[in-house]
Short mmCIF file of C-alpha atoms in Angstrom, two decimals:
data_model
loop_
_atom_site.label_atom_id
_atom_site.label_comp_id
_atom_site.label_asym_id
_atom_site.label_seq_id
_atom_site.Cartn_x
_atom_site.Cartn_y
_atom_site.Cartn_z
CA UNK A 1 -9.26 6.47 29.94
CA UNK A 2 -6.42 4.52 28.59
CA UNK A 3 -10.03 2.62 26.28
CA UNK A 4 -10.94 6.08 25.27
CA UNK A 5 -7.48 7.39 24.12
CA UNK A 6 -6.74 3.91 22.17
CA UNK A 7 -10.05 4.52 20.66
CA UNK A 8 -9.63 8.16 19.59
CA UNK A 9 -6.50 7.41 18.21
CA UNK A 10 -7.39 4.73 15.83
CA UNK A 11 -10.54 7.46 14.85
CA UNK A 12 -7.34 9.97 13.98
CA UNK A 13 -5.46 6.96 11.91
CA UNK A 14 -7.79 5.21 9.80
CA UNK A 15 -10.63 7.94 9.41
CA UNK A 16 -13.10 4.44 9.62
CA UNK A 17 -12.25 1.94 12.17
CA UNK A 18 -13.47 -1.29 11.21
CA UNK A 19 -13.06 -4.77 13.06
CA UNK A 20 -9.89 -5.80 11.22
CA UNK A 21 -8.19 -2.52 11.52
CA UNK A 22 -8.38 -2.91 15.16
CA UNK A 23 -7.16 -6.44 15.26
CA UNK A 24 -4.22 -5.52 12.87
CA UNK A 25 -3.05 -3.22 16.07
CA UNK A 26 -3.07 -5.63 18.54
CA UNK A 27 -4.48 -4.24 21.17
CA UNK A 28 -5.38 -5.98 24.70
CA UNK A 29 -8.96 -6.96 24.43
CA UNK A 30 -8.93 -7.24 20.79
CA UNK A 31 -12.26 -5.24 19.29
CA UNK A 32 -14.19 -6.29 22.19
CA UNK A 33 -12.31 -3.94 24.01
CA UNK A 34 -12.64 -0.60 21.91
CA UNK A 35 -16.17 -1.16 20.90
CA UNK A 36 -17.60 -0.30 24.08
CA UNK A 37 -16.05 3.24 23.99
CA UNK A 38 -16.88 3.55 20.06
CA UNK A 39 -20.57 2.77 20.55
CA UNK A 40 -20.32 5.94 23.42
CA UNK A 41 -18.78 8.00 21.31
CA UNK A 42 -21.57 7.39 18.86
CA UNK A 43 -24.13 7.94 21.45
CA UNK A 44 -22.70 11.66 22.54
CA UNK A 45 -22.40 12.39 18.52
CA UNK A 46 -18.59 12.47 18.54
CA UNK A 47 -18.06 9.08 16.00
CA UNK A 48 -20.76 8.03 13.25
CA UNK A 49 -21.24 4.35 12.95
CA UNK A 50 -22.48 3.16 9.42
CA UNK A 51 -21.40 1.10 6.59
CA UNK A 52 -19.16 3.24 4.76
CA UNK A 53 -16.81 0.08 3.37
CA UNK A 54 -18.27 -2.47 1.35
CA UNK A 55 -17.64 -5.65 2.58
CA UNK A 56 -16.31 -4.95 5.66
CA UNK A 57 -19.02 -5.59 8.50
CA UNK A 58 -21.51 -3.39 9.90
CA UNK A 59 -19.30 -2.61 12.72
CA UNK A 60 -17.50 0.61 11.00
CA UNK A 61 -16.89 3.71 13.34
CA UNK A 62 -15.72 7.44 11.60
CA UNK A 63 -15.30 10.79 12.51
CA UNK A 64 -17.95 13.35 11.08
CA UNK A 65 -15.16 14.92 8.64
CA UNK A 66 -13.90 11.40 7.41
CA UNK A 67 -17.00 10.93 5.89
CA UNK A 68 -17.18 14.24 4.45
CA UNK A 69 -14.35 13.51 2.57
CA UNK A 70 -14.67 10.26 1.38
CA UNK A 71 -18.36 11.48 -0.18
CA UNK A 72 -16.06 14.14 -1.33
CA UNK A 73 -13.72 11.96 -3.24
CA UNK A 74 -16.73 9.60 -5.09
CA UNK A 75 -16.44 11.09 -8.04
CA UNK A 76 -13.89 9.75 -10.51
CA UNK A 77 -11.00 11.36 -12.10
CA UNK A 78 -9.16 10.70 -15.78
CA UNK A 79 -5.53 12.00 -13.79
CA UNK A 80 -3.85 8.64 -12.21
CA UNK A 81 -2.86 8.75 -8.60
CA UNK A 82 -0.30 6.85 -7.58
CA UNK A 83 0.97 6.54 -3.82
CA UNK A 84 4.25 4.58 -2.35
CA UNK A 85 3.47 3.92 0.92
CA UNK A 86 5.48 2.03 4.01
CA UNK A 87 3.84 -1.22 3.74
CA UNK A 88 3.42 -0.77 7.52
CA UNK A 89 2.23 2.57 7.38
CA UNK A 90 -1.35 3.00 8.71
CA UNK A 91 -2.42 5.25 5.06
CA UNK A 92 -2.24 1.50 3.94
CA UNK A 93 -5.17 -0.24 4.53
CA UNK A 94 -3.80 -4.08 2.77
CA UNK A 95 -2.67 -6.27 5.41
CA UNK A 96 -5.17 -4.70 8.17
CA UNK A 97 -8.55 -3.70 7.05
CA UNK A 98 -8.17 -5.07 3.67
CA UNK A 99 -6.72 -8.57 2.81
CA UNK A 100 -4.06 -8.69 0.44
CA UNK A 101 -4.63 -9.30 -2.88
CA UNK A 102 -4.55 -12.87 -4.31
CA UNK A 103 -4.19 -14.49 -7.68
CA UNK A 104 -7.18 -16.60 -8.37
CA UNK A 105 -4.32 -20.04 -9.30
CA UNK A 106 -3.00 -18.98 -5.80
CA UNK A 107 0.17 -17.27 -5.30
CA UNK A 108 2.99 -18.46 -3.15
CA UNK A 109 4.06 -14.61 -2.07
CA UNK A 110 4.60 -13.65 1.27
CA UNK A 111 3.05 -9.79 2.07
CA UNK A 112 3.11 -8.35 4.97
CA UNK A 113 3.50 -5.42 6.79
CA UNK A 114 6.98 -5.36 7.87
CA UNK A 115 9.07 -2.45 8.14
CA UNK A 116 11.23 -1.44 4.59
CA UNK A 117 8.77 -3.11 2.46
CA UNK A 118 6.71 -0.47 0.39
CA UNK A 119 3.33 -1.05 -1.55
CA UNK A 120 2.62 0.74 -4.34
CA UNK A 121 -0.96 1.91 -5.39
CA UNK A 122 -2.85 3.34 -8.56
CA UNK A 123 -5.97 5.00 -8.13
CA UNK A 124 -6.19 2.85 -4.62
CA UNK A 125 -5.24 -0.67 -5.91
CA UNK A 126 -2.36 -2.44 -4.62
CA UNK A 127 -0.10 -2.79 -8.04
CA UNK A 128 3.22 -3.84 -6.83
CA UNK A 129 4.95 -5.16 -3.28
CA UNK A 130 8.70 -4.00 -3.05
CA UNK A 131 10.31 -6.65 -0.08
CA UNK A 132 12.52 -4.69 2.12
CA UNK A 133 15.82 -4.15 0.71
CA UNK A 134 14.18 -3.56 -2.57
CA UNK A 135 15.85 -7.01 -3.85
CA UNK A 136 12.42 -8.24 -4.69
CA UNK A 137 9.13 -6.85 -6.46
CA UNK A 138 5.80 -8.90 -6.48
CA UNK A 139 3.19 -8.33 -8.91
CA UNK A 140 -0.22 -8.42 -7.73
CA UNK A 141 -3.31 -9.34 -9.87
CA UNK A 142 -4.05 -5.61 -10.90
CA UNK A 143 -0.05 -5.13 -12.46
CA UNK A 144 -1.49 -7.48 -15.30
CA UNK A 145 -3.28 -4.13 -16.63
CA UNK A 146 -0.64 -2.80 -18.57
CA UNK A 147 -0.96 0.90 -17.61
CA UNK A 148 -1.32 0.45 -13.97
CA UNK A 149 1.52 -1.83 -13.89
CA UNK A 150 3.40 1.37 -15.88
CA UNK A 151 2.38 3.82 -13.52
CA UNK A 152 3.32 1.77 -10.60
CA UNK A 153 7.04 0.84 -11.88
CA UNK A 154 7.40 4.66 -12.72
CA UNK A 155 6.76 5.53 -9.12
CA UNK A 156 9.85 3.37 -7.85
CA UNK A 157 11.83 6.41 -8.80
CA UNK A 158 10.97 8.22 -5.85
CA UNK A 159 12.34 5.91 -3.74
CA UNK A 160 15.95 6.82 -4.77
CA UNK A 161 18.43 9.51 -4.20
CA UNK A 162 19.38 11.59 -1.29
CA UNK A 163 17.51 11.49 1.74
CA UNK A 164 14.87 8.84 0.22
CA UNK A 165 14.65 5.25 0.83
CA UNK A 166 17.43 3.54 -1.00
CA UNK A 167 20.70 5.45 -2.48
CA UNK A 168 20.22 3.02 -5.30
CA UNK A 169 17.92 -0.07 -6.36
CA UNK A 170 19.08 -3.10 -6.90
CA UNK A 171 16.31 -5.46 -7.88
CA UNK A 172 17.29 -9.10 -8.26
CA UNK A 173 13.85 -11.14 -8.16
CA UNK A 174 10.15 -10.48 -9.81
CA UNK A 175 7.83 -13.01 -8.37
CA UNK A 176 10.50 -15.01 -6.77
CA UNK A 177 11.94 -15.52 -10.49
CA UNK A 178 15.37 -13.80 -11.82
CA UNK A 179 14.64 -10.40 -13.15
CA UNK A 180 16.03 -10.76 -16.39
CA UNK A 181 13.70 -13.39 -17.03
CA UNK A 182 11.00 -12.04 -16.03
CA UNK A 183 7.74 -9.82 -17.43
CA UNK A 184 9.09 -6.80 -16.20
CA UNK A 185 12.61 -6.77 -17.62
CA UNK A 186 12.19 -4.39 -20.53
CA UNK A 187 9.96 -2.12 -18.44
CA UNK A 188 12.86 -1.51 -15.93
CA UNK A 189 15.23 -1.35 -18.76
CA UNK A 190 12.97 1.14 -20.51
CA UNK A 191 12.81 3.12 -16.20
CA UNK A 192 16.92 2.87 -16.62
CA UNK A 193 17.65 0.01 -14.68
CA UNK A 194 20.78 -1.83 -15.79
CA UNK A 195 22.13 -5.45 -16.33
CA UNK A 196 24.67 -6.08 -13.71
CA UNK A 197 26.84 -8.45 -11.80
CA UNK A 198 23.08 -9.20 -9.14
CA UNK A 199 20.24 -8.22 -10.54
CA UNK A 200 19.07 -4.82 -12.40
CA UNK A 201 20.25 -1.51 -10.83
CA UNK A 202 19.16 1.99 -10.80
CA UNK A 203 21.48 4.69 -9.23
CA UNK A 204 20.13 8.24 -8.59
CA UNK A 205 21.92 10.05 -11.12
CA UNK A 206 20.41 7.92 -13.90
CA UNK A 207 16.90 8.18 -12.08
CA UNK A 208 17.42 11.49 -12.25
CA UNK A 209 18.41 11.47 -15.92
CA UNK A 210 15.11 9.62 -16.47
CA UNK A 211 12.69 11.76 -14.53
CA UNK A 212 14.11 15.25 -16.63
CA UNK A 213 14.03 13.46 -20.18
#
């Protein structure tokens, strides 16, 4: 029972349960464990096994209407979406089904998915990793396109104001480097961000300024 529930429950989560989601919860037995109870449920007609992920095993388990949707949401679109999500939150698949995104010189960041770290994505690419605190941004390799980078930077100003994330933003390092000296200086500027005695800060009334003009 207790097999059963764990596995219906990462079925409701994920929408497709792959090896590495499971191992990113933890749970006693590890895959081994939950497969059992997947396979059955793929038996009786309750999950669909295929491979609906490139690249990530044969071993993927869905429900029938996660894999309407996905087929659903194939076709591309010219309007950008961009999502901030908990870096721990289970919507974001980095850091558990999908490995984090690496420069090709290799990068000395640390993500993970701790709690008050976000990620941001555009059109389902990891752009940019805010550390909790929101002292520190990290670019990943798909901020070097200009736009998504953009897009990505814009969305920080959701995360301030009342009853959000941070009552202000006060960003003090871009790739472990000062922000003033960094890429993104003007682009914060140019978002509202200010010089000042740490880093650049944002408070929600200029955020709010921005967003209106």
């Amino acid at each position: 029972e207790r097999s059963h529930a764990l596995a219906t429950a990462l079925l409701e989560r994920y929408g497709v349960v792959t090896r590495e989601a499971v191992l990113a919860e933890g749970p006693s037995g590890g895959f081994a464990g939950v497969y059992p109870v997947l396979k059955a449920m793929e038996e009786s007609g309750r999950a669909r096994r295929g491979y609906f992920v490139a690249g990530l095993g044969a071993a993927q388990f869905s429900l029938p209407g996660a894999i309407d949707r996905l087929r659903a949401d194939r076709d591309e679109s010219d309007e950008r979406r961009v999502l901030v999500l908990a870096a721990a939150d289970p919507a974001n698949a980095y850091g558990a089904a999908l490995p984090w995104p690496r420069r090709e010189d290799g990068d000395r960041q640390a993500l993970a998915r701790v709690a008050g770290a976000y990620v941001i994505l555009v059109d389902g690419e990891a752009v940019l990793y805010l550390e909790r605190a929101g002292k520190g941004l990290l670019t990943l390799p798909a901020a070097d396109d200009v736009e998504l980078r953009d897009a990505a930077l814009g969305a920080l100003m959701g995360l301030i104001g009342p009853g959000r994330p941070f009552s202000e933003m006060r960003i003090e390092r871009v790739d472990r480097e000062p922000v003033a000296k960094s890429a993104l200086a003007e682009p914060l500027q140019a978002l509202g961000f200010r010089p000042s005695y740490r880093g650049y800060l944002l408070r929600p009334t200029e955020s709010a300024l921005r967003t209106r003009t």
